[in-house]
Structure formats: C-alpha cells, structure tokens
Amino acid sequence: MDTMAGLLDGPKARGAFMMKTVLNPPWSVRIEDRAPVSLVTMVHGDAWVAPDHARPYLLRPGDVALLRGPDAYTISDRAGTPVQILVGPDQRCSTVADGKDITESTALGVRTWGEAGRAGAAVMLSGTYQAPGEIGRRLLAALPVLLVRPAGAGAGAGAGDNPLVRMLADEIGKDEVGQGVVLDRLLDLLLVDVLRAWLAAPGAGAPGWCGAQADPVVGPALRLLHEQPAAAWTVASLAGSVGVSRAGLARRFRQVVGEPPMAYLAGWRVSLAADLLREPDTTVETAARRVGYSGAFALSAAFKRIRGVSPQRFRKGGGEGSGGEPVADSGEGETVVLGG
C-alpha cells in the first residue's frame, strides 16, 4: 500500500453534516461546533473565514478551505461584520442577540439553510466530519488551522470549473435513495484533493515524515508495515526485508519519521484497531488479531499506552476524546494557502 494512501484513506465520512447556506449581506456566522474537520467552499459571493488562532483569509468562489478543529471560527461577508448567528456543538443555530433557536425557522429545503436569496446573496457549501476515521488522525493532527486551496491552484479558475465543487453543489440539495452516502464520498474526495495538494506543495508546511515514502530506506520499510501490519515484525526482520542493517534502518527511520520503527508500527496497529472498533460487530479480540496482537489483553495494553484509554472506553465514547495524540502538531496557529 502507498504509505500516504493509507493515511489519506483514514477520513471516511459517515453521515457527515452537509449544508448549503444562503445569506444576504451583511452577515456573520460564528461556528463553535468543535468538529475535528470542516470543509467550506463558496459558490456565489466572497467570504472572510477567520479562525480564532490563525490569520483570516478571503474565500472566492471555488476556493476550498479546510478548517482543523476543535477551535472555533467565524465566516462573514466582510472583516469586522458583527456576529449574528452562532452554530453550536449539536449543529443548532441561534441568534447572538437573544439566543433564539432558528435552526428550523430558517430551513429553506433539503440541506439548505439561511435566508431567501436576493441579489448579492452569498451561497456557501460546508461539510463537517463528526468523527474522522482514526487511521487519518496522524495526518490530520499535522494540519495547519486553516488550509486553503484556491480555485486557480487546481484544475479550474472558479467554482464552475472545479468538478468536485460542482458535483457537491448539484447533489447537496437532493433527497434520493442513498443520498447521504453519495455526499459522504464527495466530501471525502474533496478533502483528499486538498490534502494531496498540500502534501505535494513545496514549502507548504507538511511534516517531514510525509515525504518518508520517497526515502530509499524508510520508504520500503513503511510500505511493508502498512501492507502487512499483522506480521511479526522486528527491527531486524524489517531491515532484512529492505536490504539494510538493523542499526542503519533504526537510525534512518528515527531521523526521517521521528520515532523508532516498532513505535511507529504500534501506533499504526492501534490506529487500525480504532477504526475496526467503530464497527459494532467487531470484538476487541478480533481487532487485536487482525492488526497483529496476540489477543485482547495485548491490544488493550497498547491501546491504553498510546491512546490513553482502553478499547472498551474508546468504543463507548464513539471514538471521541481519546488521548495519546495531540489535537494539533506542527501546524498549530498557521494559515496555509496553497500556491500563495
């Protein structure tokens, strides 16, 4: 398996919160939903997106903004427009002035919310991951607070030229059989499109281990760990498989990835197990054996050491609030504009 493919394959939307929002100027919406990852793109009109801990950016139609939670952010027609609407953790909308719940009263149709549009109305599409797949946690933790892929940096120069944005705009208001699955997969594709552009952009701040696949020593080792996580790997057997000395692999792996090979493998196995445990029919014992542990006890020990909670508690919590990895890594406090 392509190492980056394994990481990019992690975020899998499952009933993601999708919305088309129509707003007449002046408007300003404060988002405090504590979602781990959100994507926002403008179809009509411009919008300032302003995270609490990163510099703001003016979104044009077709630009795609990825916001890494759980920090709050504000989206408005102009910088400085007073906040009028607050979106809370349960995606309920209320007015800032009096706290009135307007979630239902401002519904405009299927997955459409806001005001009856008039000339100059802004149309915004947003998709929110409630709980990204755990396999992608390492990659998502390294993201900047705000990552923007301008329309001109991709295949087109506007919303109508971006096929993924166009498809999302076409599908978001439909109410057909399996519509939720269609929207989930479109959101995944849009996210991966932004992440791939970030990983490939020189100087965009992607962590050094993202480029480990190209390393002649570490790359083959990582591919083996990702393709065969349940194998009984040791540093010696892994080194032998890639044709280098044990000491050489250990030294180079730590230098490029930032941790020893077996520590990386343990984290990868626990991430795979966490994803498996989201399936209600998968027992801890089954997950353990599928990722390379001798049984439930061994997996539980590794899980608690790395995540800070037991697999059972992780499952009961719906996969939220697990410890072990920081919410933010090298990208904390940054706004990164690809091609900017």
Coordinates of N, CA and C in Angstrom, one line a residue, residues 201-302:
A201 N 2.9 20.3 -2.2 CA 3.3 21.6 -2.4 C 4.6 21.9 -1.6
P202 N 5.7 22.3 -2.3 CA 6.9 22.7 -1.6 C 6.7 23.9 -0.7
G203 N 7.2 23.8 0.5 CA 7.1 24.9 1.4 C 5.8 25.1 2.0
A204 N 4.9 24.2 1.9 CA 3.5 24.4 2.4 C 3.4 23.9 3.9
G205 N 4.5 23.4 4.5 CA 4.5 23.1 5.9 C 4.1 21.7 6.2
A206 N 4.0 20.8 5.2 CA 3.7 19.4 5.5 C 4.9 18.8 6.3
P207 N 4.6 18.0 7.4 CA 5.7 17.5 8.2 C 6.6 16.6 7.4
G208 N 7.9 16.5 7.9 CA 8.9 15.8 7.2 C 8.6 14.3 6.9
W209 N 7.8 13.7 7.9 CA 7.6 12.3 7.7 C 6.6 12.0 6.6
C210 N 5.9 13.1 6.1 CA 5.0 12.9 4.9 C 5.8 12.5 3.7
G211 N 7.0 12.9 3.6 CA 7.9 12.6 2.5 C 8.7 11.3 2.6
A212 N 8.4 10.6 3.7 CA 9.3 9.4 4.0 C 9.1 8.3 2.9
Q213 N 8.0 8.3 2.2 CA 7.8 7.3 1.2 C 8.9 7.4 0.1
A214 N 9.4 8.5 -0.1 CA 10.4 8.7 -1.2 C 11.8 8.3 -0.7
D215 N 12.0 8.1 0.6 CA 13.3 7.8 1.1 C 13.7 6.3 0.7
P216 N 14.9 6.1 0.1 CA 15.2 4.7 -0.4 C 15.2 3.7 0.7
V217 N 15.4 4.1 2.0 CA 15.5 3.1 3.1 C 14.1 3.0 3.8
V218 N 13.7 4.2 4.2 CA 12.4 4.2 5.0 C 11.2 3.9 4.2
G219 N 11.2 4.4 3.0 CA 10.0 4.2 2.1 C 9.6 2.7 2.0
P220 N 10.5 1.8 1.6 CA 10.2 0.4 1.5 C 9.7 -0.2 2.9
A221 N 10.4 0.3 3.9 CA 10.0 -0.3 5.3 C 8.6 0.2 5.6
L222 N 8.3 1.4 5.4 CA 6.9 1.9 5.7 C 5.9 1.1 4.9
R223 N 6.2 0.9 3.6 CA 5.2 0.2 2.8 C 5.0 -1.2 3.3
L224 N 6.0 -1.9 3.8 CA 5.8 -3.2 4.4 C 5.0 -3.2 5.6
L225 N 5.2 -2.2 6.5 CA 4.4 -2.1 7.7 C 3.0 -1.8 7.4
H226 N 2.7 -1.0 6.4 CA 1.3 -0.7 6.0 C 0.6 -1.8 5.3
E227 N 1.4 -2.6 4.5 CA 0.8 -3.7 3.8 C 0.6 -4.9 4.7
Q228 N 1.5 -5.1 5.7 CA 1.4 -6.3 6.5 C 1.5 -5.9 8.0
P229 N 0.6 -5.1 8.5 CA 0.7 -4.7 9.9 C 0.6 -5.9 10.9
A230 N 0.0 -7.0 10.5 CA -0.2 -8.1 11.5 C 1.0 -9.0 11.5
A231 N 2.0 -8.8 10.6 CA 3.2 -9.7 10.6 C 4.0 -9.5 11.9
A232 N 4.8 -10.5 12.2 CA 5.6 -10.5 13.5 C 6.9 -9.7 13.2
W233 N 6.8 -8.4 13.0 CA 7.9 -7.6 12.6 C 8.9 -7.4 13.8
T234 N 10.1 -7.4 13.6 CA 11.2 -6.9 14.5 C 12.0 -5.9 13.6
V235 N 12.8 -5.1 14.3 CA 13.7 -4.2 13.5 C 14.6 -5.0 12.6
A236 N 15.1 -6.2 13.1 CA 16.0 -7.0 12.3 C 15.3 -7.6 11.1
S237 N 14.1 -8.1 11.3 CA 13.4 -8.7 10.1 C 13.0 -7.6 9.1
L238 N 12.6 -6.5 9.6 CA 12.2 -5.4 8.7 C 13.5 -4.9 7.9
A239 N 14.6 -4.8 8.6 CA 15.8 -4.4 8.0 C 16.2 -5.4 6.9
G240 N 16.1 -6.7 7.3 CA 16.5 -7.7 6.3 C 15.6 -7.7 5.1
S241 N 14.3 -7.3 5.2 CA 13.4 -7.3 4.1 C 13.7 -6.2 3.2
V242 N 14.3 -5.1 3.7 CA 14.6 -3.9 2.8 C 16.1 -3.9 2.4
G243 N 16.9 -4.8 2.9 CA 18.2 -5.0 2.5 C 19.2 -4.0 3.1
V244 N 19.0 -3.6 4.4 CA 19.9 -2.8 5.1 C 20.2 -3.4 6.5
S245 N 21.2 -2.8 7.2 CA 21.5 -3.3 8.5 C 20.4 -2.9 9.5
R246 N 20.4 -3.6 10.6 CA 19.4 -3.3 11.7 C 19.7 -1.9 12.2
A247 N 21.0 -1.6 12.5 CA 21.3 -0.3 13.0 C 21.1 0.8 12.0
G248 N 21.3 0.5 10.7 CA 21.1 1.5 9.7 C 19.6 1.9 9.5
L249 N 18.8 0.9 9.6 CA 17.3 1.1 9.5 C 16.8 1.9 10.7
A250 N 17.2 1.5 11.9 CA 16.8 2.2 13.1 C 17.2 3.6 13.1
R251 N 18.4 3.9 12.7 CA 18.9 5.3 12.7 C 18.2 6.1 11.6
R252 N 18.1 5.6 10.4 CA 17.4 6.4 9.3 C 16.0 6.5 9.6
F253 N 15.3 5.5 10.1 CA 13.8 5.6 10.4 C 13.6 6.7 11.4
R254 N 14.3 6.7 12.5 CA 14.1 7.7 13.5 C 14.4 9.1 13.0
Q255 N 15.4 9.2 12.1 CA 15.8 10.5 11.5 C 14.7 11.1 10.6
V256 N 14.1 10.2 9.8 CA 13.1 10.7 8.8 C 11.7 10.7 9.4
V257 N 11.3 9.7 10.2 CA 9.9 9.6 10.7 C 9.8 10.3 12.1
G258 N 10.9 10.3 12.9 CA 10.8 10.9 14.2 C 10.5 10.0 15.3
E259 N 10.5 8.7 15.0 CA 10.3 7.7 16.1 C 10.8 6.4 15.6
P260 N 11.1 5.4 16.5 CA 11.7 4.1 16.0 C 10.6 3.3 15.2
P261 N 11.1 2.4 14.4 CA 10.2 1.6 13.6 C 9.1 0.9 14.4
M262 N 9.4 0.3 15.5 CA 8.4 -0.5 16.3 C 7.4 0.4 17.0
A263 N 7.9 1.6 17.3 CA 6.9 2.6 17.9 C 5.9 3.0 16.9
Y264 N 6.4 3.3 15.6 CA 5.6 3.6 14.5 C 4.6 2.5 14.3
L265 N 5.1 1.3 14.2 CA 4.2 0.1 14.0 C 3.1 0.0 15.0
A266 N 3.5 0.2 16.3 CA 2.5 0.1 17.4 C 1.4 1.2 17.2
G267 N 1.8 2.4 16.8 CA 0.8 3.4 16.6 C -0.1 3.1 15.4
W268 N 0.5 2.6 14.4 CA -0.3 2.2 13.2 C -1.3 1.1 13.5
R269 N -0.8 0.1 14.2 CA -1.7 -1.0 14.6 C -2.9 -0.5 15.5
V270 N -2.6 0.4 16.4 CA -3.7 0.9 17.3 C -4.6 1.7 16.5
S271 N -4.1 2.5 15.5 CA -5.0 3.3 14.7 C -5.9 2.4 13.8
L272 N -5.3 1.3 13.3 CA -6.1 0.4 12.5 C -7.2 -0.3 13.4
A273 N -6.8 -0.6 14.6 CA -7.7 -1.2 15.6 C -8.8 -0.2 16.0
A274 N -8.5 1.0 16.2 CA -9.5 2.0 16.5 C -10.5 2.1 15.4
D275 N -10.1 2.1 14.1 CA -11.0 2.1 13.0 C -11.9 0.9 13.0
L276 N -11.3 -0.3 13.3 CA -12.1 -1.5 13.3 C -13.1 -1.5 14.4
L277 N -12.8 -0.9 15.5 CA -13.7 -0.8 16.7 C -14.9 0.1 16.5
R278 N -14.9 0.9 15.4 CA -16.1 1.7 15.1 C -17.2 0.8 14.6
E279 N -16.8 -0.4 14.1 CA -17.8 -1.4 13.6 C -18.4 -2.1 14.8
P280 N -19.7 -2.1 15.0 CA -20.3 -2.7 16.2 C -20.1 -4.2 16.4
D281 N -19.9 -4.9 15.3 CA -19.8 -6.3 15.3 C -18.4 -6.8 15.5
T282 N -17.4 -5.9 15.6 CA -16.0 -6.3 15.7 C -15.6 -6.3 17.2
T283 N -15.2 -7.4 17.7 CA -14.8 -7.5 19.1 C -13.4 -7.0 19.3
V284 N -13.0 -6.7 20.5 CA -11.6 -6.3 20.8 C -10.7 -7.5 20.4
E285 N -11.1 -8.7 20.7 CA -10.2 -9.8 20.3 C -10.0 -9.9 18.8
T286 N -11.1 -9.8 18.1 CA -11.0 -9.8 16.6 C -10.1 -8.7 16.1
A287 N -10.3 -7.5 16.6 CA -9.5 -6.4 16.1 C -8.0 -6.6 16.5
A288 N -7.8 -7.2 17.6 CA -6.4 -7.4 18.1 C -5.7 -8.4 17.1
R289 N -6.3 -9.5 16.8 CA -5.7 -10.5 15.9 C -5.5 -9.9 14.5
R290 N -6.4 -9.1 14.0 CA -6.4 -8.6 12.7 C -5.2 -7.6 12.5
V291 N -4.8 -6.9 13.6 CA -3.8 -5.9 13.4 C -2.4 -6.4 14.0
G292 N -2.4 -7.7 14.5 CA -1.1 -8.2 14.8 C -0.8 -8.4 16.3
Y293 N -1.8 -8.3 17.2 CA -1.6 -8.6 18.6 C -2.1 -9.9 18.9
S294 N -1.6 -10.5 20.0 CA -1.9 -11.9 20.3 C -3.3 -12.1 20.8
G295 N -3.9 -11.0 21.4 CA -5.2 -11.1 21.9 C -5.7 -9.8 22.4
A296 N -6.9 -9.8 23.0 CA -7.5 -8.6 23.5 C -6.6 -7.9 24.6
F297 N -6.0 -8.7 25.5 CA -5.2 -8.1 26.6 C -4.0 -7.3 26.0
A298 N -3.3 -7.9 25.0 CA -2.2 -7.2 24.4 C -2.6 -5.9 23.7
L299 N -3.7 -6.0 23.0 CA -4.2 -4.8 22.3 C -4.6 -3.7 23.3
S300 N -5.3 -4.1 24.4 CA -5.8 -3.2 25.4 C -4.6 -2.4 26.0
A301 N -3.5 -3.2 26.3 CA -2.3 -2.6 26.9 C -1.7 -1.5 26.0
A302 N -1.6 -1.9 24.7 CA -1.0 -1.0 23.7 C -1.9 0.2 23.5

